[in-house]
Short mmCIF file of C-alpha atoms in Angstrom, two decimals:
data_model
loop_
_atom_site.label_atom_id
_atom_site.label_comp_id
_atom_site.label_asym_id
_atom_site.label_seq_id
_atom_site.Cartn_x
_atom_site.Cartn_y
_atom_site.Cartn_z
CA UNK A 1 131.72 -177.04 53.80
CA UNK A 2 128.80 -174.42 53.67
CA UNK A 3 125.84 -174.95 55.81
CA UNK A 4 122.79 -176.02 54.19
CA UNK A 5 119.65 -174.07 53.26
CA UNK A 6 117.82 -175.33 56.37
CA UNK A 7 120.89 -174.29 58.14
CA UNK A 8 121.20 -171.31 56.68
CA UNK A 9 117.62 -170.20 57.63
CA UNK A 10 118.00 -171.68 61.31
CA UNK A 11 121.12 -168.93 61.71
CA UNK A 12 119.08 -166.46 59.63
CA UNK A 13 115.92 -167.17 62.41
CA UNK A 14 118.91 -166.51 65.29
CA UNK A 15 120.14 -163.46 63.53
CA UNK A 16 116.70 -162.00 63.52
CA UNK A 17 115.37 -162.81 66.97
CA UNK A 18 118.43 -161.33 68.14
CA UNK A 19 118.08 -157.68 65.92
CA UNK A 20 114.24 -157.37 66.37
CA UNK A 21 113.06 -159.45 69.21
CA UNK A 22 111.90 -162.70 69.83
CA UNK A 23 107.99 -161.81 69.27
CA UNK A 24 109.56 -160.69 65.81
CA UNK A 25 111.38 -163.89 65.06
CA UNK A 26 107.95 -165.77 65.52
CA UNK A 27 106.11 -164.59 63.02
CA UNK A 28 106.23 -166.41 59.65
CA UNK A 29 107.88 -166.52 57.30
CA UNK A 30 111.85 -166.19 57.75
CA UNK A 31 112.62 -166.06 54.06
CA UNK A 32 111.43 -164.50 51.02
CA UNK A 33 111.54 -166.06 47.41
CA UNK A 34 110.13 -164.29 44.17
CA UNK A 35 110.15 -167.06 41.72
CA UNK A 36 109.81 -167.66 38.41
CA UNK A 37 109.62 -171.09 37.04
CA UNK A 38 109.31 -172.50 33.06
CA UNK A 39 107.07 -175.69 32.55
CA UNK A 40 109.19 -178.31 29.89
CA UNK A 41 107.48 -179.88 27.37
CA UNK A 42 109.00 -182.78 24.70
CA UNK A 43 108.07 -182.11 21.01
CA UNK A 44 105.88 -185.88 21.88
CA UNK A 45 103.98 -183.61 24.37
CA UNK A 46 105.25 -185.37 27.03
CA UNK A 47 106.28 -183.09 30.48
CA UNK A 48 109.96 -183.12 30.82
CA UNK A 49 110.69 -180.97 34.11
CA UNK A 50 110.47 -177.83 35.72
CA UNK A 51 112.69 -174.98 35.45
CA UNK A 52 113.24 -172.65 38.79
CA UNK A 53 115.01 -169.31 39.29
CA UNK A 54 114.31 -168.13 42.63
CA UNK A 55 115.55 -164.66 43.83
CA UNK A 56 115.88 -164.76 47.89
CA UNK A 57 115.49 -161.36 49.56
CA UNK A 58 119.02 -159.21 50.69
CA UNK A 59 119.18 -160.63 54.67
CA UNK A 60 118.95 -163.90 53.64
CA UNK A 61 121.31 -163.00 50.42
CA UNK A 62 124.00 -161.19 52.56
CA UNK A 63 123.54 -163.92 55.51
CA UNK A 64 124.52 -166.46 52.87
CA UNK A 65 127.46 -165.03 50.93
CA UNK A 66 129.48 -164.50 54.39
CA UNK A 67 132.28 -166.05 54.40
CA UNK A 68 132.99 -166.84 50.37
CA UNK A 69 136.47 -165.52 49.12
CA UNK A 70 136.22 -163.16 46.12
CA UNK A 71 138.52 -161.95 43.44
CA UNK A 72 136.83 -158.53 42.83
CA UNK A 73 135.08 -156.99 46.43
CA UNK A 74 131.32 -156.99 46.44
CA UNK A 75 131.31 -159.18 43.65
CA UNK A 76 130.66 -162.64 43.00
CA UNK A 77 131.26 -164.92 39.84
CA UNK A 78 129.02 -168.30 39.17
CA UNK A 79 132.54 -170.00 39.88
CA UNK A 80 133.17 -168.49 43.23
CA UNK A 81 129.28 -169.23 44.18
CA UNK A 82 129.16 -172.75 42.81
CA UNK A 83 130.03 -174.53 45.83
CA UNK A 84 127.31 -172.79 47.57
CA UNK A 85 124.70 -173.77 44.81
CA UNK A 86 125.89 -177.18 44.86
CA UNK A 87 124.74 -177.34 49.10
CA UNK A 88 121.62 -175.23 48.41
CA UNK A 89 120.18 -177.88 45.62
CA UNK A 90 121.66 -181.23 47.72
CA UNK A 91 119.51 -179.55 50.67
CA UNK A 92 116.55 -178.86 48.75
CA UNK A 93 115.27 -182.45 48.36
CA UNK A 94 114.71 -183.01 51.89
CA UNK A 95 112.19 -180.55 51.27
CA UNK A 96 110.93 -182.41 48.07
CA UNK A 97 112.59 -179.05 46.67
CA UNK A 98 109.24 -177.59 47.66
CA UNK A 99 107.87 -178.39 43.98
CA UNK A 100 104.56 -180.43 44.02
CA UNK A 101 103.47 -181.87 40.79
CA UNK A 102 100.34 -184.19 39.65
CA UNK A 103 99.39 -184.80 36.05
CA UNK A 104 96.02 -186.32 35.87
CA UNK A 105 95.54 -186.53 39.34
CA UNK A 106 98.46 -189.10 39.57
CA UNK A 107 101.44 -187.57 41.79
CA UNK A 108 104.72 -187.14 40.25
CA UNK A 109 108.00 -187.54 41.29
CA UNK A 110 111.03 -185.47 40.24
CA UNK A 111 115.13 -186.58 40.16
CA UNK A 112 117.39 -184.50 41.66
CA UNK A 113 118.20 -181.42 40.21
CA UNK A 114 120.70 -179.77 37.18
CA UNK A 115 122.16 -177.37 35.26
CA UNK A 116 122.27 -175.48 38.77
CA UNK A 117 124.24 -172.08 39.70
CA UNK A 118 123.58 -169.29 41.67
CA UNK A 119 123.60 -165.63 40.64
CA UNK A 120 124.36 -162.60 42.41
CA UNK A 121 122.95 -159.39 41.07
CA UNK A 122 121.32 -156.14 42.84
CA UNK A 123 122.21 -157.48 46.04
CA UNK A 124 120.45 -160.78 46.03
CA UNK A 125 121.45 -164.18 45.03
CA UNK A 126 118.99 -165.87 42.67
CA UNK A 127 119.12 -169.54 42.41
CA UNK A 128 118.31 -171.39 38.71
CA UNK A 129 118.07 -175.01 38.98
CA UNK A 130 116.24 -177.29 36.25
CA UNK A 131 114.18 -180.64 38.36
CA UNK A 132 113.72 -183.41 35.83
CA UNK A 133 110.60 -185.58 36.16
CA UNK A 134 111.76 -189.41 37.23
CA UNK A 135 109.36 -190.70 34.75
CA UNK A 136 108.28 -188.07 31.58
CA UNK A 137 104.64 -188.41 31.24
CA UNK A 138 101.75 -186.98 29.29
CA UNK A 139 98.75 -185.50 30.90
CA UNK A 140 95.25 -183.78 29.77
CA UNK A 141 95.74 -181.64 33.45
CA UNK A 142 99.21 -180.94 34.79
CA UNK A 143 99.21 -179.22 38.21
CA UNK A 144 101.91 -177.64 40.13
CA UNK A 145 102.35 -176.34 43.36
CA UNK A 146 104.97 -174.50 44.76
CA UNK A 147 105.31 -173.56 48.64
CA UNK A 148 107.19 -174.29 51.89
CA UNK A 149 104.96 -177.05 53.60
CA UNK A 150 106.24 -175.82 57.34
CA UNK A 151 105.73 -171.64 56.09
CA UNK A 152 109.65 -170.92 56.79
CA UNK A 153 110.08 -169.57 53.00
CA UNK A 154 107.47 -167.69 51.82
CA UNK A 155 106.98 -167.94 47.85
CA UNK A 156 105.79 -164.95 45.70
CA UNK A 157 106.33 -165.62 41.97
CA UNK A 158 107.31 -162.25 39.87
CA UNK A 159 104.46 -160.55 38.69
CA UNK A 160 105.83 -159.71 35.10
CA UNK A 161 106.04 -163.52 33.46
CA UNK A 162 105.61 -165.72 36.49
CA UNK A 163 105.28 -169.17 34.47
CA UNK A 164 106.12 -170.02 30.97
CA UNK A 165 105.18 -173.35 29.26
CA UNK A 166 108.74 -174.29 26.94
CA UNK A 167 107.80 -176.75 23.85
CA UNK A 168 104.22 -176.88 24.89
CA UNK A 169 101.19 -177.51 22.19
CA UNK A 170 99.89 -174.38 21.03
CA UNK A 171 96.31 -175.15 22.11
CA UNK A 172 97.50 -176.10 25.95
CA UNK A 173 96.32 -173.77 28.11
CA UNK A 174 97.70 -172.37 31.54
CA UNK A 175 96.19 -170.80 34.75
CA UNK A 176 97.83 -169.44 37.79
CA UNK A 177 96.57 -168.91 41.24
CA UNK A 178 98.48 -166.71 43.27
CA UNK A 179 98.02 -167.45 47.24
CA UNK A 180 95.91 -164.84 49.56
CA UNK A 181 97.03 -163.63 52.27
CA UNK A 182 94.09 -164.60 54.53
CA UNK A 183 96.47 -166.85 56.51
CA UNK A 184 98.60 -164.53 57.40
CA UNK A 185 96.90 -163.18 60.50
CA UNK A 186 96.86 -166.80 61.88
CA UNK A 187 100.57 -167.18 61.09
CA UNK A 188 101.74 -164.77 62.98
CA UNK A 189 99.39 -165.98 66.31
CA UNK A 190 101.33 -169.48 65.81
CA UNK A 191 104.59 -169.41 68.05
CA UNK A 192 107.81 -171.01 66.64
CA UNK A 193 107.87 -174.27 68.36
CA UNK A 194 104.25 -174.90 67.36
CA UNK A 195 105.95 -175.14 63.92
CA UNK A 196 108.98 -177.30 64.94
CA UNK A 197 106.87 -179.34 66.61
CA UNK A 198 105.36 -180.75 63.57
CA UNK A 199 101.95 -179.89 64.64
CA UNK A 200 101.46 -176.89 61.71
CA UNK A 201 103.47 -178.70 59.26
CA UNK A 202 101.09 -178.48 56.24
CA UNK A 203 100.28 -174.86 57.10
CA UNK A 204 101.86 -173.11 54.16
CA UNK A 205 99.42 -174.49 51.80
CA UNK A 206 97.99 -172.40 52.34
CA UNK A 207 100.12 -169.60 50.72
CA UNK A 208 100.55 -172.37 47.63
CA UNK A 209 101.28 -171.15 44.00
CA UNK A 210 99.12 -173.25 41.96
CA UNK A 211 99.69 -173.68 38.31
CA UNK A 212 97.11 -175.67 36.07
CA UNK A 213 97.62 -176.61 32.26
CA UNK A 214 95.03 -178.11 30.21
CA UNK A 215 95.99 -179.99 26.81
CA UNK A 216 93.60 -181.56 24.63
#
């Protein structure tokens, strides 16, 4: 079976304390994400789901592909990565897939996620995975955050088309707040077990994405 994501980064944390030191290891985050995500709208106008592709950077790529039998060296097929995607996706809801959604101020919930598979292309694995909402709903204000409560994975969405709205009303309009880096400083003054401890575990939002939509 292949480890988990949260396993995954644990050996990746190991890997790096051992390389560059354990002051180095401390410092957050462990794991770097440039996302891009699509916002799915019903031709009623009700919100369908979220669509994610998130490309993780080449130590945690390479950290993650070891061990996974190929046909053609240094190359990997959907097919031969599946299995992996399939872990990656199960593991993700114990984070609540790190996807925060409210539409009018009401939280929302999202079922577990499809149409999943992993890519491997300029020496990083990107994974797509599409998160349903439990309930499709209709909102005058959709909001959506996206960030690693506990600041292990740090998310940076792309800067060429970050967020798209699919099937959305013409006369909906989006904003996007990107995350300063003001924390930063204080992340890095935070020791590890402060973090496994529980104690910080609503630091990273402050490194949120936050996307708003307003529809008539």
């Amino acid at each position: 079976m292949r480890p988990s994501l949260n396993r995954l980064i644990a050996g990746l944390v190991l890997a790096v304390s051992a390389v560059l030191g354990t002051a180095a290891a401390e410092a957050h985050p462990h794991v770097w994400i440039v996302a891009k995500s699509e916002l799915i709208y019903a031709p009623d106008g009700t919100i369908t789901g979220v669509r994610h592709a998130w490309t993780f950077d080449d130590m945690f790529s390479t950290y993650a592909l070891q061990g996974i039998e190929t046909k053609v060296k240094g190359a990997y097929s959907r097919e031969e990565l599946a299995p992996l995607a399939q872990t990656n996706v199960e593991s993700l809801k114990e984070y609540a897939y790190f996807t925060f959604a409210k539409g009018d101020g009401k939280k929302q919930k999202f079922t577990e996620p499809v149409d999943y598979f992993l890519e491997y292309k300029d020496s990083a694995l990107t994974l797509h995975f599409t998160l349903p909402v439990k309930t499709p709903f209709k909102a005058r204000q959709l909001s959506l955050e996206v960030f690693d409560p506990t600041y292990f994975i740090d998310f940076q969405f792309a800067q060429k088309e970050p967020i798209k709205l699919v099937g959305a009303a013409a006369d909906c309009k989006m904003q996007f707040e990107r995350p300063n880096s003001d924390g930063t400083a204080a992340a890095q003054k935070l020791g590890e077990q402060n973090f496994l401890d529980g104690g910080n575990g609503n630091f990273g939002m402050m490194f949120a994405n936050k996307i708003t939509v307003d529809c008539p």
